Amino acid sequence: MNHREEAHYGALFWAGVAVGWAFIAFAIWGVFHTAPESKPVALAEWILGGLLVHDLVVAPLAFVVGYATRRRLRGAARAGAQFGLIVSALILAYAFPLLFGFGRRASTATVQPQNYTLSVIVVLSAVWVVAFAVVLVRARRSER
Amino acid sequence: MRATDPRTPPGPFRPGAFRSPLHHEWLGAWLGIALGVTFTVCFLTGLLSHAIQHPPAWFHFPARPASLYRWTQGIHVATGIASIPLLLGKLWTVYPKLWRWPPVESVAHAIERISLLPLVAGSVFLLFSGVFNTFHWYVWPFFFPAAHFWAAWMTIGALIVHIGAKYPIARDAVRSPPVETVEERDADGLRRRDFLRTILAASGALTLVTIGQTVTPLGRLALLAPRKPDVGPQGLPVNRPASVARVERLATDPTYRLRVEGNVRTPLSLSLADLRAMTQHDATLPIACVDGWSVSAPWRGVRVRDLLAMAGAPADAAVRVESLEPSGRYRTSVLDASHASDRDTLLAMQLRGEPLALDHGYPARLIAPSLPGVLQTKWVGRLVVL
């Protein structure tokens, strides 16, 4: 076993296990105690589903894009592209329902009242301006 | 052809399968610390919001300062949004650990890894369900507040286990930043510090384009906020319009009466004209929604404490405020004594100098300092002194 990993299973770890799993047990009790509202089976599906989507779809996709960036781009352009891609992806991870109008209803017009396609274009344009600045800074630095 | 050891696992399980220097403890430690802070803030502000809406007997939330809930809930939602890049960056940094081989090496290690399931799954769920809730995108069959509340307890519990396991490693990693090799320093692409800055930049950018839904002066920058503080009838957003509450006919009935009943000496039944004939008071108070948006506005109406005094209610009475809406989870709210007796707690009939719009609660709505919007009952038909 790795010595470093052995070392951290001390008193702090076991105290954390005791307190942390007490919280988890309370949460499980709470879900079943409020089953008509919490709907334990559906909630478990959503919690595990999110994990699977991340681990088996989002993360591998990030690796594919990262690999392609590394293969295709050299020099300062690579750092700028990585910055732009990472920030854009993280903003879209938040904003994609707004882009598709998920949750928007005619009866509640003040929810999602903006033109989010335009908003996303403006925000991502600003991100890529910064990404271009990263390229320039990197290029200048490598010239020295 | 190279001979392979049959005991060597294939694919991502293979040692060295993930070669990027960005999969590093130093990065994981800093992002983990940032997440520890934001999740703790989210948890505490979330517990507070839950306690205000479902107060246990020992709990009392003060009516002052008037914007207290506006800030605690604004911070809750803003911190959650800012956590999205931190979480996804952290998960990417530690992703190779998912494929480590052998999967477990001891009982303690097995407990640590099992505890990662509620931690990672709960974190992803909390952030995305919270964001979807602010978008009113309800694609699940459960009641969001209950699911979000219990998932938070689970996630924070798993976070405590994780901190117990990783604290010494994180402390060492932060104290001694990694020394880059010559190849790493000369390589193209983002280095470790650059990656950390990139994640923080994404977190800052998301905050900048959403925080204006709470911090009104930054409203123009709120390009990706699901609410604009000045968009709505009378320049104020609406969460639950009259048509959805199916209250239009009752709220516009000319025979409308406000009844004050319960633990009172003289039950009251007041018409709109009676209410308008009473002394009117002005108060500038925020509507602060659990969804994270808030905006302050000038209200005018009758003090609730004046109505209670007129009915002969006890001085320290709590009051149940009932809406005309026929059904709905939030058709009633309870004002504790400090809120009911506050000088600014009004049964408001005007907003910005005009009669209330129907969607804002015409003919009369509750407006009180430091309360969630869902408890600022609209279309009020009855006050029951408890």
mmCIF file of N, CA, C and O in Angstrom, chain A residues 46-131:
data_model
loop_
_atom_site.group_PDB
_atom_site.id
_atom_site.type_symbol
_atom_site.label_atom_id
_atom_site.label_comp_id
_atom_site.label_asym_id
_atom_site.label_seq_id
_atom_site.Cartn_x
_atom_site.Cartn_y
_atom_site.Cartn_z
ATOM 1 N N TRP A 46 -32.266 10.004 -10.110
ATOM 2 C CA TRP A 46 -31.715 11.294 -10.550
ATOM 3 C C TRP A 46 -30.310 11.513 -10.012
ATOM 4 O O TRP A 46 -29.445 12.017 -10.719
ATOM 5 N N ILE A 47 -30.108 11.136 -8.746
ATOM 6 C CA ILE A 47 -28.786 11.355 -8.151
ATOM 7 C C ILE A 47 -27.746 10.473 -8.853
ATOM 8 O O ILE A 47 -26.665 10.940 -9.231
ATOM 9 N N LEU A 48 -28.083 9.200 -9.037
ATOM 10 C CA LEU A 48 -27.138 8.294 -9.709
ATOM 11 C C LEU A 48 -27.028 8.629 -11.196
ATOM 12 O O LEU A 48 -25.951 8.518 -11.784
ATOM 13 N N GLY A 49 -28.134 9.043 -11.781
ATOM 14 C CA GLY A 49 -28.118 9.391 -13.202
ATOM 15 C C GLY A 49 -27.167 10.544 -13.494
ATOM 16 O O GLY A 49 -26.400 10.509 -14.457
ATOM 17 N N GLY A 50 -27.194 11.548 -12.635
ATOM 18 C CA GLY A 50 -26.281 12.682 -12.814
ATOM 19 C C GLY A 50 -24.829 12.242 -12.747
ATOM 20 O O GLY A 50 -23.987 12.704 -13.531
ATOM 21 N N LEU A 51 -24.553 11.339 -11.811
ATOM 22 C CA LEU A 51 -23.186 10.826 -11.668
ATOM 23 C C LEU A 51 -22.749 10.083 -12.930
ATOM 24 O O LEU A 51 -21.640 10.286 -13.446
ATOM 25 N N LEU A 52 -23.640 9.225 -13.446
ATOM 26 C CA LEU A 52 -23.292 8.444 -14.640
ATOM 27 C C LEU A 52 -23.112 9.354 -15.854
ATOM 28 O O LEU A 52 -22.200 9.144 -16.662
ATOM 29 N N VAL A 53 -23.975 10.344 -15.968
ATOM 30 C CA VAL A 53 -23.836 11.271 -17.097
ATOM 31 C C VAL A 53 -22.481 11.965 -17.015
ATOM 32 O O VAL A 53 -21.773 12.103 -18.027
ATOM 33 N N HIS A 54 -22.083 12.375 -15.814
ATOM 34 C CA HIS A 54 -20.780 13.023 -15.696
ATOM 35 C C HIS A 54 -19.642 12.058 -16.011
ATOM 36 O O HIS A 54 -18.781 12.340 -16.854
ATOM 37 N N ASP A 55 -19.645 10.912 -15.326
ATOM 38 C CA ASP A 55 -18.476 10.017 -15.412
ATOM 39 C C ASP A 55 -18.344 9.327 -16.765
ATOM 40 O O ASP A 55 -17.234 9.060 -17.218
ATOM 41 N N LEU A 56 -19.486 9.036 -17.394
ATOM 42 C CA LEU A 56 -19.426 8.242 -18.616
ATOM 43 C C LEU A 56 -19.682 9.041 -19.894
ATOM 44 O O LEU A 56 -19.463 8.524 -20.986
ATOM 45 N N VAL A 57 -20.157 10.267 -19.758
ATOM 46 C CA VAL A 57 -20.415 11.077 -20.957
ATOM 47 C C VAL A 57 -19.590 12.370 -20.927
ATOM 48 O O VAL A 57 -18.765 12.615 -21.806
ATOM 49 N N VAL A 58 -19.818 13.185 -19.892
ATOM 50 C CA VAL A 58 -19.193 14.522 -19.861
ATOM 51 C C VAL A 58 -17.667 14.417 -19.771
ATOM 52 O O VAL A 58 -16.941 15.028 -20.562
ATOM 53 N N ALA A 59 -17.174 13.629 -18.811
ATOM 54 C CA ALA A 59 -15.715 13.548 -18.626
ATOM 55 C C ALA A 59 -15.021 12.939 -19.856
ATOM 56 O O ALA A 59 -14.036 13.505 -20.340
ATOM 57 N N PRO A 60 -15.501 11.799 -20.395
ATOM 58 C CA PRO A 60 -14.848 11.282 -21.605
ATOM 59 C C PRO A 60 -14.894 12.275 -22.772
ATOM 60 O O PRO A 60 -13.923 12.395 -23.526
ATOM 61 N N LEU A 61 -16.010 13.009 -22.893
ATOM 62 C CA LEU A 61 -16.100 14.011 -23.954
ATOM 63 C C LEU A 61 -15.036 15.095 -23.760
ATOM 64 O O LEU A 61 -14.389 15.530 -24.722
ATOM 65 N N ALA A 62 -14.840 15.491 -22.501
ATOM 66 C CA ALA A 62 -13.803 16.491 -22.210
ATOM 67 C C ALA A 62 -12.427 15.955 -22.603
ATOM 68 O O ALA A 62 -11.588 16.694 -23.129
ATOM 69 N N PHE A 63 -12.210 14.667 -22.362
ATOM 70 C CA PHE A 63 -10.921 14.073 -22.737
ATOM 71 C C PHE A 63 -10.736 14.061 -24.248
ATOM 72 O O PHE A 63 -9.646 14.333 -24.755
ATOM 73 N N VAL A 64 -11.796 13.746 -24.954
ATOM 74 C CA VAL A 64 -11.702 13.713 -26.421
ATOM 75 C C VAL A 64 -11.368 15.105 -26.963
ATOM 76 O O VAL A 64 -10.474 15.271 -27.804
ATOM 77 N N VAL A 65 -12.083 16.125 -26.445
ATOM 78 C CA VAL A 65 -11.826 17.491 -26.905
ATOM 79 C C VAL A 65 -10.413 17.912 -26.513
ATOM 80 O O VAL A 65 -9.676 18.520 -27.311
ATOM 81 N N GLY A 66 -10.003 17.566 -25.290
ATOM 82 C CA GLY A 66 -8.649 17.904 -24.837
ATOM 83 C C GLY A 66 -7.591 17.236 -25.690
ATOM 84 O O GLY A 66 -6.587 17.863 -26.064
ATOM 85 N N TYR A 67 -7.828 15.981 -26.028
ATOM 86 C CA TYR A 67 -6.880 15.239 -26.853
ATOM 87 C C TYR A 67 -6.772 15.873 -28.244
ATOM 88 O O TYR A 67 -5.676 16.082 -28.774
ATOM 89 N N ALA A 68 -7.918 16.216 -28.815
ATOM 90 C CA ALA A 68 -7.922 16.839 -30.147
ATOM 91 C C ALA A 68 -7.197 18.183 -30.115
ATOM 92 O O ALA A 68 -6.441 18.514 -31.036
ATOM 93 N N THR A 69 -7.414 18.943 -29.052
ATOM 94 C CA THR A 69 -6.741 20.247 -28.926
ATOM 95 C C THR A 69 -5.230 20.052 -28.876
ATOM 96 O O THR A 69 -4.467 20.795 -29.493
ATOM 97 N N ARG A 70 -4.820 19.041 -28.117
ATOM 98 C CA ARG A 70 -3.377 18.792 -27.974
ATOM 99 C C ARG A 70 -2.767 18.334 -29.296
ATOM 100 O O ARG A 70 -1.645 18.675 -29.642
ATOM 101 N N ARG A 71 -3.523 17.559 -30.049
ATOM 102 C CA ARG A 71 -3.009 17.040 -31.327
ATOM 103 C C ARG A 71 -2.956 18.118 -32.399
ATOM 104 O O ARG A 71 -2.052 18.142 -33.219
ATOM 105 N N ARG A 72 -3.956 18.984 -32.390
ATOM 106 C CA ARG A 72 -4.121 19.914 -33.509
ATOM 107 C C ARG A 72 -3.378 21.237 -33.312
ATOM 108 O O ARG A 72 -3.038 21.886 -34.285
ATOM 109 N N LEU A 73 -3.249 21.663 -32.068
ATOM 110 C CA LEU A 73 -2.726 23.014 -31.834
ATOM 111 C C LEU A 73 -1.354 22.974 -31.176
ATOM 112 O O LEU A 73 -1.103 22.149 -30.304
ATOM 113 N N ARG A 74 -0.529 23.880 -31.601
ATOM 114 C CA ARG A 74 0.828 23.975 -31.062
ATOM 115 C C ARG A 74 1.051 25.392 -30.536
ATOM 116 O O ARG A 74 0.319 26.327 -30.891
ATOM 117 N N GLY A 75 2.067 25.553 -29.716
ATOM 118 C CA GLY A 75 2.487 26.872 -29.270
ATOM 119 C C GLY A 75 1.424 27.598 -28.461
ATOM 120 O O GLY A 75 0.613 26.974 -27.768
ATOM 121 N N ALA A 76 1.434 28.927 -28.580
ATOM 122 C CA ALA A 76 0.554 29.753 -27.750
ATOM 123 C C ALA A 76 -0.925 29.494 -28.041
ATOM 124 O O ALA A 76 -1.778 29.672 -27.163
ATOM 125 N N ALA A 77 -1.238 29.086 -29.264
ATOM 126 C CA ALA A 77 -2.648 28.867 -29.626
ATOM 127 C C ALA A 77 -3.286 27.793 -28.756
ATOM 128 O O ALA A 77 -4.487 27.857 -28.461
ATOM 129 N N ARG A 78 -2.474 26.814 -28.327
ATOM 130 C CA ARG A 78 -3.059 25.729 -27.551
ATOM 131 C C ARG A 78 -3.598 26.234 -26.200
ATOM 132 O O ARG A 78 -4.715 25.898 -25.807
ATOM 133 N N ALA A 79 -2.799 27.033 -25.495
ATOM 134 C CA ALA A 79 -3.249 27.535 -24.182
ATOM 135 C C ALA A 79 -4.497 28.408 -24.333
ATOM 136 O O ALA A 79 -5.449 28.287 -23.544
ATOM 137 N N GLY A 80 -4.511 29.259 -25.370
ATOM 138 C CA GLY A 80 -5.674 30.122 -25.582
ATOM 139 C C GLY A 80 -6.924 29.308 -25.884
ATOM 140 O O GLY A 80 -8.000 29.578 -25.348
ATOM 141 N N ALA A 81 -6.754 28.299 -26.744
ATOM 142 C CA ALA A 81 -7.902 27.451 -27.095
ATOM 143 C C ALA A 81 -8.394 26.676 -25.879
ATOM 144 O O ALA A 81 -9.612 26.542 -25.669
ATOM 145 N N GLN A 82 -7.463 26.183 -25.078
ATOM 146 C CA GLN A 82 -7.880 25.447 -23.876
ATOM 147 C C GLN A 82 -8.655 26.352 -22.930
ATOM 148 O O GLN A 82 -9.701 25.958 -22.401
ATOM 149 N N PHE A 83 -8.154 27.577 -22.733
ATOM 150 C CA PHE A 83 -8.869 28.532 -21.872
ATOM 151 C C PHE A 83 -10.276 28.772 -22.421
ATOM 152 O O PHE A 83 -11.275 28.673 -21.692
ATOM 153 N N GLY A 84 -10.347 29.089 -23.712
ATOM 154 C CA GLY A 84 -11.651 29.399 -24.308
ATOM 155 C C GLY A 84 -12.610 28.222 -24.248
ATOM 156 O O GLY A 84 -13.793 28.389 -23.920
ATOM 157 N N LEU A 85 -12.118 27.032 -24.535
ATOM 158 C CA LEU A 85 -12.985 25.849 -24.535
ATOM 159 C C LEU A 85 -13.480 25.516 -23.127
ATOM 160 O O LEU A 85 -14.662 25.200 -22.934
ATOM 161 N N ILE A 86 -12.577 25.585 -22.157
ATOM 162 C CA ILE A 86 -12.967 25.223 -20.784
ATOM 163 C C ILE A 86 -14.004 26.213 -20.250
ATOM 164 O O ILE A 86 -15.062 25.809 -19.733
ATOM 165 N N VAL A 87 -13.727 27.519 -20.390
ATOM 166 C CA VAL A 87 -14.668 28.512 -19.842
ATOM 167 C C VAL A 87 -16.002 28.444 -20.593
ATOM 168 O O VAL A 87 -17.080 28.487 -19.983
ATOM 169 N N SER A 88 -15.934 28.297 -21.927
ATOM 170 C CA SER A 88 -17.188 28.212 -22.709
ATOM 171 C C SER A 88 -18.006 26.998 -22.279
ATOM 172 O O SER A 88 -19.232 27.097 -22.094
ATOM 173 N N ALA A 89 -17.344 25.867 -22.120
ATOM 174 C CA ALA A 89 -18.064 24.646 -21.746
ATOM 175 C C ALA A 89 -18.701 24.799 -20.367
ATOM 176 O O ALA A 89 -19.844 24.361 -20.142
ATOM 177 N N LEU A 90 -17.993 25.436 -19.452
ATOM 178 C CA LEU A 90 -18.535 25.587 -18.099
ATOM 179 C C LEU A 90 -19.717 26.553 -18.093
ATOM 180 O O LEU A 90 -20.701 26.339 -17.360
ATOM 181 N N ILE A 91 -19.636 27.592 -18.896
ATOM 182 C CA ILE A 91 -20.776 28.518 -18.981
ATOM 183 C C ILE A 91 -21.976 27.825 -19.632
ATOM 184 O O ILE A 91 -23.112 27.954 -19.174
ATOM 185 N N LEU A 92 -21.720 27.041 -20.660
ATOM 186 C CA LEU A 92 -22.827 26.329 -21.319
ATOM 187 C C LEU A 92 -23.407 25.239 -20.419
ATOM 188 O O LEU A 92 -24.594 24.925 -20.511
ATOM 189 N N ALA A 93 -22.573 24.647 -19.559
ATOM 190 C CA ALA A 93 -23.089 23.642 -18.616
ATOM 191 C C ALA A 93 -24.168 24.260 -17.736
ATOM 192 O O ALA A 93 -25.137 23.594 -17.356
ATOM 193 N N TYR A 94 -24.004 25.547 -17.419
ATOM 194 C CA TYR A 94 -25.029 26.251 -16.636
ATOM 195 C C TYR A 94 -26.188 26.711 -17.531
ATOM 196 O O TYR A 94 -27.357 26.578 -17.161
ATOM 197 N N ALA A 95 -25.852 27.221 -18.707
ATOM 198 C CA ALA A 95 -26.841 27.999 -19.474
ATOM 199 C C ALA A 95 -27.635 27.194 -20.502
ATOM 200 O O ALA A 95 -28.567 27.739 -21.090
ATOM 201 N N PHE A 96 -27.317 25.902 -20.699
ATOM 202 C CA PHE A 96 -27.977 25.211 -21.817
ATOM 203 C C PHE A 96 -29.507 25.162 -21.698
ATOM 204 O O PHE A 96 -30.203 25.290 -22.709
ATOM 205 N N PRO A 97 -30.090 25.044 -20.476
ATOM 206 C CA PRO A 97 -31.562 25.061 -20.443
ATOM 207 C C PRO A 97 -32.129 26.411 -20.894
ATOM 208 O O PRO A 97 -33.196 26.460 -21.506
ATOM 209 N N LEU A 98 -31.399 27.503 -20.597
ATOM 210 C CA LEU A 98 -31.866 28.823 -21.024
ATOM 211 C C LEU A 98 -31.871 28.917 -22.544
ATOM 212 O O LEU A 98 -32.789 29.475 -23.146
ATOM 213 N N LEU A 99 -30.835 28.348 -23.157
ATOM 214 C CA LEU A 99 -30.742 28.390 -24.625
ATOM 215 C C LEU A 99 -31.916 27.675 -25.275
ATOM 216 O O LEU A 99 -32.440 28.120 -26.301
ATOM 217 N N PHE A 100 -32.317 26.554 -24.676
ATOM 218 C CA PHE A 100 -33.403 25.763 -25.268
ATOM 219 C C PHE A 100 -34.781 26.161 -24.723
ATOM 220 O O PHE A 100 -35.790 25.579 -25.118
ATOM 221 N N GLY A 101 -34.796 27.101 -23.775
ATOM 222 C CA GLY A 101 -36.073 27.543 -23.204
ATOM 223 C C GLY A 101 -36.708 26.505 -22.300
ATOM 224 O O GLY A 101 -37.929 26.532 -22.088
ATOM 225 N N PHE A 102 -35.900 25.598 -21.721
ATOM 226 C CA PHE A 102 -36.460 24.595 -20.815
ATOM 227 C C PHE A 102 -36.961 25.293 -19.550
ATOM 228 O O PHE A 102 -36.206 25.999 -18.884
ATOM 229 N N GLY A 103 -38.219 25.087 -19.218
ATOM 230 C CA GLY A 103 -38.800 25.712 -18.040
ATOM 231 C C GLY A 103 -39.566 26.983 -18.358
ATOM 232 O O GLY A 103 -40.302 27.486 -17.516
ATOM 233 N N ARG A 104 -39.396 27.503 -19.565
ATOM 234 C CA ARG A 104 -40.093 28.740 -19.940
ATOM 235 C C ARG A 104 -41.568 28.433 -20.213
ATOM 236 O O ARG A 104 -41.888 27.444 -20.861
ATOM 237 N N ARG A 105 -42.458 29.286 -19.673
ATOM 238 C CA ARG A 105 -43.901 29.084 -19.875
ATOM 239 C C ARG A 105 -44.556 30.421 -20.179
ATOM 240 O O ARG A 105 -44.183 31.437 -19.585
ATOM 241 N N ALA A 106 -45.530 30.381 -21.052
ATOM 242 C CA ALA A 106 -46.214 31.629 -21.417
ATOM 243 C C ALA A 106 -46.928 32.232 -20.209
ATOM 244 O O ALA A 106 -47.039 33.452 -20.076
ATOM 245 N N SER A 107 -47.392 31.375 -19.281
ATOM 246 C CA SER A 107 -48.165 31.873 -18.143
ATOM 247 C C SER A 107 -47.297 32.635 -17.139
ATOM 248 O O SER A 107 -47.793 33.439 -16.375
ATOM 249 N N THR A 108 -46.010 32.359 -17.121
ATOM 250 C CA THR A 108 -45.114 33.023 -16.161
ATOM 251 C C THR A 108 -44.025 33.728 -16.961
ATOM 252 O O THR A 108 -42.892 33.272 -17.061
ATOM 253 N N ALA A 109 -44.406 34.874 -17.510
ATOM 254 C CA ALA A 109 -43.553 35.521 -18.505
ATOM 255 C C ALA A 109 -42.278 36.120 -17.910
ATOM 256 O O ALA A 109 -41.336 36.409 -18.641
ATOM 257 N N THR A 110 -42.244 36.354 -16.590
ATOM 258 C CA THR A 110 -41.047 36.983 -16.033
ATOM 259 C C THR A 110 -39.966 35.961 -15.680
ATOM 260 O O THR A 110 -38.898 36.349 -15.220
ATOM 261 N N VAL A 111 -40.235 34.672 -15.869
ATOM 262 C CA VAL A 111 -39.186 33.657 -15.729
ATOM 263 C C VAL A 111 -38.538 33.505 -17.103
ATOM 264 O O VAL A 111 -39.232 33.295 -18.102
ATOM 265 N N GLN A 112 -37.225 33.614 -17.152
ATOM 266 C CA GLN A 112 -36.459 33.574 -18.399
ATOM 267 C C GLN A 112 -36.966 34.633 -19.401
ATOM 268 O O GLN A 112 -37.409 34.297 -20.502
ATOM 269 N N PRO A 113 -36.900 35.895 -19.015
ATOM 270 C CA PRO A 113 -37.494 36.923 -19.881
ATOM 271 C C PRO A 113 -36.568 37.433 -20.980
ATOM 272 O O PRO A 113 -36.977 38.294 -21.753
ATOM 273 N N GLN A 114 -35.333 36.947 -21.038
ATOM 274 C CA GLN A 114 -34.360 37.546 -21.951
ATOM 275 C C GLN A 114 -34.167 36.705 -23.222
ATOM 276 O O GLN A 114 -34.591 35.547 -23.277
ATOM 277 N N ASN A 115 -33.493 37.305 -24.181
ATOM 278 C CA ASN A 115 -33.077 36.574 -25.384
ATOM 279 C C ASN A 115 -31.739 35.908 -25.056
ATOM 280 O O ASN A 115 -30.683 36.523 -25.152
ATOM 281 N N TYR A 116 -31.813 34.653 -24.633
ATOM 282 C CA TYR A 116 -30.615 33.999 -24.114
ATOM 283 C C TYR A 116 -29.661 33.552 -25.210
ATOM 284 O O TYR A 116 -28.486 33.342 -24.943
ATOM 285 N N THR A 117 -30.156 33.393 -26.426
ATOM 286 C CA THR A 117 -29.228 33.091 -27.526
ATOM 287 C C THR A 117 -28.271 34.263 -27.694
ATOM 288 O O THR A 117 -27.041 34.074 -27.770
ATOM 289 N N LEU A 118 -28.843 35.470 -27.696
ATOM 290 C CA LEU A 118 -28.007 36.664 -27.810
ATOM 291 C C LEU A 118 -27.077 36.786 -26.595
ATOM 292 O O LEU A 118 -25.888 37.096 -26.732
ATOM 293 N N SER A 119 -27.621 36.513 -25.407
ATOM 294 C CA SER A 119 -26.802 36.597 -24.184
ATOM 295 C C SER A 119 -25.607 35.667 -24.254
ATOM 296 O O SER A 119 -24.477 36.044 -23.912
ATOM 297 N N VAL A 120 -25.859 34.430 -24.693
ATOM 298 C CA VAL A 120 -24.770 33.449 -24.754
ATOM 299 C C VAL A 120 -23.735 33.890 -25.786
ATOM 300 O O VAL A 120 -22.513 33.779 -25.543
ATOM 301 N N ILE A 121 -24.196 34.421 -26.909
ATOM 302 C CA ILE A 121 -23.250 34.905 -27.933
ATOM 303 C C ILE A 121 -22.376 36.012 -27.361
ATOM 304 O O ILE A 121 -21.153 36.019 -27.531
ATOM 305 N N VAL A 122 -22.995 36.948 -26.647
ATOM 306 C CA VAL A 122 -22.233 38.072 -26.065
ATOM 307 C C VAL A 122 -21.219 37.554 -25.043
ATOM 308 O O VAL A 122 -20.037 37.921 -25.069
ATOM 309 N N VAL A 123 -21.680 36.678 -24.143
ATOM 310 C CA VAL A 123 -20.790 36.195 -23.074
ATOM 311 C C VAL A 123 -19.643 35.367 -23.657
ATOM 312 O O VAL A 123 -18.475 35.563 -23.299
ATOM 313 N N LEU A 124 -19.959 34.475 -24.587
ATOM 314 C CA LEU A 124 -18.896 33.635 -25.153
ATOM 315 C C LEU A 124 -17.947 34.463 -26.024
ATOM 316 O O LEU A 124 -16.747 34.163 -26.095
ATOM 317 N N SER A 125 -18.460 35.504 -26.645
ATOM 318 C CA SER A 125 -17.566 36.396 -27.412
ATOM 319 C C SER A 125 -16.547 37.028 -26.477
ATOM 320 O O SER A 125 -15.347 37.097 -26.779
ATOM 321 N N ALA A 126 -17.020 37.484 -25.318
ATOM 322 C CA ALA A 126 -16.099 38.084 -24.339
ATOM 323 C C ALA A 126 -15.066 37.047 -23.885
ATOM 324 O O ALA A 126 -13.877 37.357 -23.737
ATOM 325 N N VAL A 127 -15.521 35.820 -23.684
ATOM 326 C CA VAL A 127 -14.601 34.746 -23.258
ATOM 327 C C VAL A 127 -13.511 34.545 -24.304
ATOM 328 O O VAL A 127 -12.315 34.436 -23.981
ATOM 329 N N TRP A 128 -13.892 34.551 -25.585
ATOM 330 C CA TRP A 128 -12.911 34.269 -26.633
ATOM 331 C C TRP A 128 -12.005 35.468 -26.916
ATOM 332 O O TRP A 128 -10.888 35.291 -27.399
ATOM 333 N N VAL A 129 -12.476 36.663 -26.564
ATOM 334 C CA VAL A 129 -11.572 37.823 -26.616
ATOM 335 C C VAL A 129 -10.459 37.630 -25.576
ATOM 336 O O VAL A 129 -9.271 37.843 -25.853
ATOM 337 N N VAL A 130 -10.851 37.182 -24.385
ATOM 338 C CA VAL A 130 -9.848 36.923 -23.341
ATOM 339 C C VAL A 130 -8.929 35.771 -23.785
ATOM 340 O O VAL A 130 -7.711 35.822 -23.589
ATOM 341 N N ALA A 131 -9.522 34.755 -24.412
ATOM 342 C CA ALA A 131 -8.714 33.621 -24.886
ATOM 343 C C ALA A 131 -7.674 34.104 -25.902
ATOM 344 O O ALA A 131 -6.514 33.653 -25.882
#
